[in-house]
Short mmCIF file of C-alpha atoms and ligand atoms in Angstrom, two decimals:
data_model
loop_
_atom_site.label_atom_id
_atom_site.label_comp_id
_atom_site.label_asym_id
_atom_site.label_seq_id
_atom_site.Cartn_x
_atom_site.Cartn_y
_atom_site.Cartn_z
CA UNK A 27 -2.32 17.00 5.33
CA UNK A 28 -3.26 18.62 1.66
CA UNK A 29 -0.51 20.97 0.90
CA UNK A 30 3.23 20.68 -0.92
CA UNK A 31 4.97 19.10 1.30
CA UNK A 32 3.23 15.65 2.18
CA UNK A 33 5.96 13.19 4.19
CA UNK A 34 4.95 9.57 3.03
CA UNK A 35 6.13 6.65 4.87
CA UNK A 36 6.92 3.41 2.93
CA UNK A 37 5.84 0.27 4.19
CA UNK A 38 7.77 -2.90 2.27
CA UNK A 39 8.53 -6.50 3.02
CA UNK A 40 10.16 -7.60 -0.42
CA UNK A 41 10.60 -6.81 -4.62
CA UNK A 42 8.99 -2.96 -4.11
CA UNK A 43 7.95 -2.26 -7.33
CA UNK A 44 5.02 -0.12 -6.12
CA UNK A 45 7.56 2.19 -4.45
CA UNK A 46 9.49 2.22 -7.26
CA UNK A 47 6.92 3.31 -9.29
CA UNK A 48 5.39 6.11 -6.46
CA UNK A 49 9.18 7.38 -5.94
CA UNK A 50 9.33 7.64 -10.15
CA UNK A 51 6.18 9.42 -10.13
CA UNK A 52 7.29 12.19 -7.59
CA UNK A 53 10.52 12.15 -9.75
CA UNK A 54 8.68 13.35 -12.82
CA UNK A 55 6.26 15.32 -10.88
CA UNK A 56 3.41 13.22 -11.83
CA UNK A 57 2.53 13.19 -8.63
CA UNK A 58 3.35 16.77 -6.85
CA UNK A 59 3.25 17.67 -3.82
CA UNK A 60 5.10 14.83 -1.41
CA UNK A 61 8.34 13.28 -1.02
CA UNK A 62 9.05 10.05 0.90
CA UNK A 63 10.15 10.50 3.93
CA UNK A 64 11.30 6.93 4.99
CA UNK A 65 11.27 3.58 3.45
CA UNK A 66 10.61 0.54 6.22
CA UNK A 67 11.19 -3.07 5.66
CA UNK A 68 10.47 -5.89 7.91
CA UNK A 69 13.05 -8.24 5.90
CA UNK A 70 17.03 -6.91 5.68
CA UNK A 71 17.16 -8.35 2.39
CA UNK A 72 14.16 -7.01 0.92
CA UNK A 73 15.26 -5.75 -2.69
CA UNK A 74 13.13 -2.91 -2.14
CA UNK A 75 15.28 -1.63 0.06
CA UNK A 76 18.10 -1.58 -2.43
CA UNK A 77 16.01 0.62 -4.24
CA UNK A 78 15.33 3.13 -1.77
CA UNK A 79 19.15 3.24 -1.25
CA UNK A 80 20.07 3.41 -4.77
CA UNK A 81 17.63 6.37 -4.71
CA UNK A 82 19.39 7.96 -1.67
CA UNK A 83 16.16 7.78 0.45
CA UNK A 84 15.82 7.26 4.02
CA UNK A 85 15.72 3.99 4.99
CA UNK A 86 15.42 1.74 8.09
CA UNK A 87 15.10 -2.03 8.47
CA UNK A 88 13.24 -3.09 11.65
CA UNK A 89 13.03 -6.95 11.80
CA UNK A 90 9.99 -8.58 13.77
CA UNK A 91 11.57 -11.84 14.09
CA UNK A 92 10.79 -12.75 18.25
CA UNK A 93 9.09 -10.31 18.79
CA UNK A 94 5.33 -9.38 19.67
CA UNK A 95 3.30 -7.28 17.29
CA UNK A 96 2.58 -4.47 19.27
CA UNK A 97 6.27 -3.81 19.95
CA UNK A 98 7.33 -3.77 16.54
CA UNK A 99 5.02 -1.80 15.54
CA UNK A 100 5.88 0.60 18.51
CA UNK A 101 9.45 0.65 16.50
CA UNK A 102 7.72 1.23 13.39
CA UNK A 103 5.16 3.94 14.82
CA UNK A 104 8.02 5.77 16.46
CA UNK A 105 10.08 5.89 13.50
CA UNK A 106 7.31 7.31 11.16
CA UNK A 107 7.06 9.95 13.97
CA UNK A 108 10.73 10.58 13.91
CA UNK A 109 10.07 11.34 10.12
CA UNK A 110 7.63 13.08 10.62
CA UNK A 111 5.27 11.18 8.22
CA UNK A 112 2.12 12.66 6.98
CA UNK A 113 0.69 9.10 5.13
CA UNK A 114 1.72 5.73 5.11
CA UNK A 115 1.76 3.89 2.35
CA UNK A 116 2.14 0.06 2.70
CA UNK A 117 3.63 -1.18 -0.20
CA UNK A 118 3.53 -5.38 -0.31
CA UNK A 119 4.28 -5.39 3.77
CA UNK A 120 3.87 -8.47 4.47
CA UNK A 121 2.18 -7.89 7.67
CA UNK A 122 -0.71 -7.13 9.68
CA UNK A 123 -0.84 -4.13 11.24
CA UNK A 124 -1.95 -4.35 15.16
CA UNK A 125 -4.94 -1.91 16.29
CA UNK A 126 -2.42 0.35 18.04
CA UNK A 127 -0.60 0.73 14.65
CA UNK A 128 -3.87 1.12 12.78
CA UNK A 129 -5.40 3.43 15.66
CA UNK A 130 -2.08 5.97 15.64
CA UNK A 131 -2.79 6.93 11.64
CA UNK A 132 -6.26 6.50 11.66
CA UNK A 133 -7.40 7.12 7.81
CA UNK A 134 -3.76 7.95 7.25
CA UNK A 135 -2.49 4.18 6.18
CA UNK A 136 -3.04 3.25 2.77
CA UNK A 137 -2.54 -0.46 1.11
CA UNK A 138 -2.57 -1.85 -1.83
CA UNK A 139 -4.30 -5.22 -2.98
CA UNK A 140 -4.08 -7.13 -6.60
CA UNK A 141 -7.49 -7.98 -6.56
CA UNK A 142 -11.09 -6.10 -6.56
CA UNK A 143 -11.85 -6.33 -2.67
CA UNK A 144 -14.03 -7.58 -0.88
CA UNK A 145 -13.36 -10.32 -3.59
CA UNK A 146 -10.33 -12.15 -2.50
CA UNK A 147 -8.71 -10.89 0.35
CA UNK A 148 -5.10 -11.98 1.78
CA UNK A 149 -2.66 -14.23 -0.01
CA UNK A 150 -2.15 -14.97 -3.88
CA UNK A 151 -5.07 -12.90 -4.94
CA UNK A 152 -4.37 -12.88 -8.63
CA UNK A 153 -4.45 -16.74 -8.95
CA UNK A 154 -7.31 -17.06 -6.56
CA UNK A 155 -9.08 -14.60 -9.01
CA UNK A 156 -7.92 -16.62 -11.97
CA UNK A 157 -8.77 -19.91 -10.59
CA UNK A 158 -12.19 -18.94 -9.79
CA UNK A 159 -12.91 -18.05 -13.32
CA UNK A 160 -13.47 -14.18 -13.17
CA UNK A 161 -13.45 -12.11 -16.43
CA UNK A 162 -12.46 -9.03 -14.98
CA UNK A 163 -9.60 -8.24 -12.11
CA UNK A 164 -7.94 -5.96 -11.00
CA UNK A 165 -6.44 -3.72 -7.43
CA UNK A 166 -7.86 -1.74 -5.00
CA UNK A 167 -6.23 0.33 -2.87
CA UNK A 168 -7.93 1.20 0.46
CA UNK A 169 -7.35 3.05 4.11
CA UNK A 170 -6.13 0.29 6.53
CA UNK A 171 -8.59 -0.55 9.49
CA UNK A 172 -8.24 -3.24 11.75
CA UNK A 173 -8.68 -6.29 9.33
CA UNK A 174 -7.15 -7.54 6.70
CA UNK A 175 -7.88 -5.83 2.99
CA UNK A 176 -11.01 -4.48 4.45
CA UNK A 177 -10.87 -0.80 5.03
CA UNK A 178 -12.41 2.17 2.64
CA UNK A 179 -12.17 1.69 -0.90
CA UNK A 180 -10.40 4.97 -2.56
CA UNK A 181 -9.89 3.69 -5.81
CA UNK A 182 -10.20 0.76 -8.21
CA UNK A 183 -8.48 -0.44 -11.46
CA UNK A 184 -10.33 -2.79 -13.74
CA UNK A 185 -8.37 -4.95 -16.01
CA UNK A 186 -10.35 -8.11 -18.26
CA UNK A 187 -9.41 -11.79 -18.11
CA UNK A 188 -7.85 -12.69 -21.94
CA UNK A 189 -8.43 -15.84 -23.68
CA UNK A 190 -5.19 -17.71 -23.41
CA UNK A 191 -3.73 -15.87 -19.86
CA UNK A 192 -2.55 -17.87 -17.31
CA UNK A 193 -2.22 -16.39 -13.59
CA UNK A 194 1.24 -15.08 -14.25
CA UNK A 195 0.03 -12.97 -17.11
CA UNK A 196 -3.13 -11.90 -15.38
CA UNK A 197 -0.51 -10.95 -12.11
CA UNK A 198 1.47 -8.35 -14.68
CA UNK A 199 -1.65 -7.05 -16.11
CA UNK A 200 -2.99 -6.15 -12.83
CA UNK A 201 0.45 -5.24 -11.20
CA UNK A 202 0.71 -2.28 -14.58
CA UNK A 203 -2.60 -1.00 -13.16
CA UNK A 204 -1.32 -0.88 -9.46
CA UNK A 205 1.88 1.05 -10.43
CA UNK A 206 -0.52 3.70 -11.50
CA UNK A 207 -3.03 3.56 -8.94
CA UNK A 208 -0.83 3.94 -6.19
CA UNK A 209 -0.01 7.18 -7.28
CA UNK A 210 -3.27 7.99 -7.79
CA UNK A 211 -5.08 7.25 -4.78
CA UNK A 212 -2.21 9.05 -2.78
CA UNK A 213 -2.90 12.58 -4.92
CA UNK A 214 -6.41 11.78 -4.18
CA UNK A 215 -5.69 11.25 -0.45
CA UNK A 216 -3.34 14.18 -0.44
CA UNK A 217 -5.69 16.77 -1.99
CA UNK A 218 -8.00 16.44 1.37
CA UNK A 219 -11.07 16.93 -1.30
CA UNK A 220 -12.93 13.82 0.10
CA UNK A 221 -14.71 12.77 2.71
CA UNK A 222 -15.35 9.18 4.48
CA UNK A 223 -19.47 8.13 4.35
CA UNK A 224 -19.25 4.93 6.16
CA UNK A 225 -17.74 2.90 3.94
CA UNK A 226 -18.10 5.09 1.55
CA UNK A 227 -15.35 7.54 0.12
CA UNK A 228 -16.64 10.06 -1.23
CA UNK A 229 -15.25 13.04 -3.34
CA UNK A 230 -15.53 16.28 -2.04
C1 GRF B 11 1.54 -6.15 -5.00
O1 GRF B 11 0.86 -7.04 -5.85
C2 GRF B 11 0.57 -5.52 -4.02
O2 GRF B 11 -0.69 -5.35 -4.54
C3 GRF B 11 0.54 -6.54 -2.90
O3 GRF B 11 1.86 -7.02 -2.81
C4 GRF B 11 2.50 -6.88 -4.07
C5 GRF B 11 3.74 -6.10 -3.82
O4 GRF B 11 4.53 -5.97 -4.97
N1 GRF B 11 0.07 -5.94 -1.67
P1 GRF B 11 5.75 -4.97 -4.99
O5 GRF B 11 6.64 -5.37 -3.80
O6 GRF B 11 5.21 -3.58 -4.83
O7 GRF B 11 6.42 -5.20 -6.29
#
C-alpha cells in the first residue's frame, strides 16, 4: 500500500471534522502521498458530507435503516472496492463494523477514539474520562478488529486535565490532538515501515 498514490476511504456518520482536517492536510501536503477516494455516510444529513461536497470529493450516502449489518456493509465493502480504496479511515461512524467488513480490510481499517484505550471504550468517552477524575486524556487511533475500540494501538496523543475544565473543554482539547493524529497515524500506516507484534505495533 506504501507508495504516492494511497486511495483512502472515509467512513462518517455526522459533524466530520476529522475528515476535514485529513482532507486539509493532503491539501497542504502535510500529509503526501494519498488522496481520498470516497467519503461514506450512514446518515443523508450528516454535515460531513457537505464537506466532502463542498470539497468536490466523491461521495455516497448508504443508509442502514432496515436493514441487517452484513448487507450494508456488503454496500459499503463493494463501494470501497469500486474506489478502489487502499485504507479506510472511519471517521466518527457511528457504527460497528460486522466481521465480514472487518475481515475484507484486515489491518487496513483505521478508527479514531477521544480517549486513551483500553480506558473508556464506546460512547461519550471524554466525559466518562472527566467524570472519573483522570489527569491526563487524550485519543488513540487504532486498526479495527472485531470489537469495539479494541484493535492495535498505532498512535496516542496525551493531553492533561486543567484545573477549572469541564467535559466540554476537555472534549476540544482532545478533539485539537485528534485532528493531528489522524493524519499522523495514516502517514505512519501508509509508509508500510511497521510491523504488527501481537498487539503490538511496532516500527519498522
Ligand atoms: C471524534 O471525537 C472521534 O474521536 C470519535 O467521534 C468523533 C467524531 O468527530 N470517533 P468528527 O465527526 O470527526 O468531528
Amino acid at each position: 500500500m506504501s507508495g504516492s498514490n494511497a486511495r483512502l476511504g472515509i467512513l462518517l456518520s455526522g459533524r466530520g471534522s476529522n475528515f476535514v482536517a485529513i482532507a486539509e492536510n493532503i491539501a497542504t501536503g502535510t500529509l503526501p502521498g494519498c488522496a481520498i477516494a470516497v467519503v461514506i455516510s450512514n446518515k443523508a444529513d450528516a454535515p460531513g458530507l457537505d464537506a466532502a461536497r463542498a470539497r468536490g470529493l466523491n461521495s455516497a450516502v448508504i443508509e442502514a435503516r432496515g436493514r441487517k449489518r452484513v448487507e450494508h456493509d456488503a454496500e459499503i465493502i463493494a463501494c470501497l472496492r469500486e474506489h478502489s480504496v487502499d485504507l479506510i479511515c472511519l471517521a466518527g461512524y457511528m457504527r460497528l463494523l460486522s466481521a465480514e467488513f472487518v475481515r475484507a480490510f484486515p489491518n487496513r481499517i483505521l478508527n479514531i477514539h477521544p480517549s486513551l484505550l483500553p480506558a473508556f471504550p464506546g460512547l461519550d468517552a471524554q466525559e466518562q474520562a472527566f467524570a472519573y477524575g483522570v489527569q491526563v486524556a487524550g485519543c488513540t487511533v487504532h486498526f479495527v478488529d472485531e470489537q469495539l475500540d479494541h484493535g492495535v494501538i498505532v498512535l496516542q496523543k496525551v493531553v492533561p486535565v486543567l484545573p477549572g475544565d469541564d467535559a466540554h473543554a476537555l472534549s476540544a482539547r482532545i478533539l485539537e490532538q485528534e485532528h493531528i493524529a489522524y493524519s499522523e497515524a495514516i502517514a505512519r500506516v501508509l509508509s508500510g515501515k511497521y510491523r504488527v507484534a501481537g498487539r503490538r505495533y511496532v516500527n519498522a
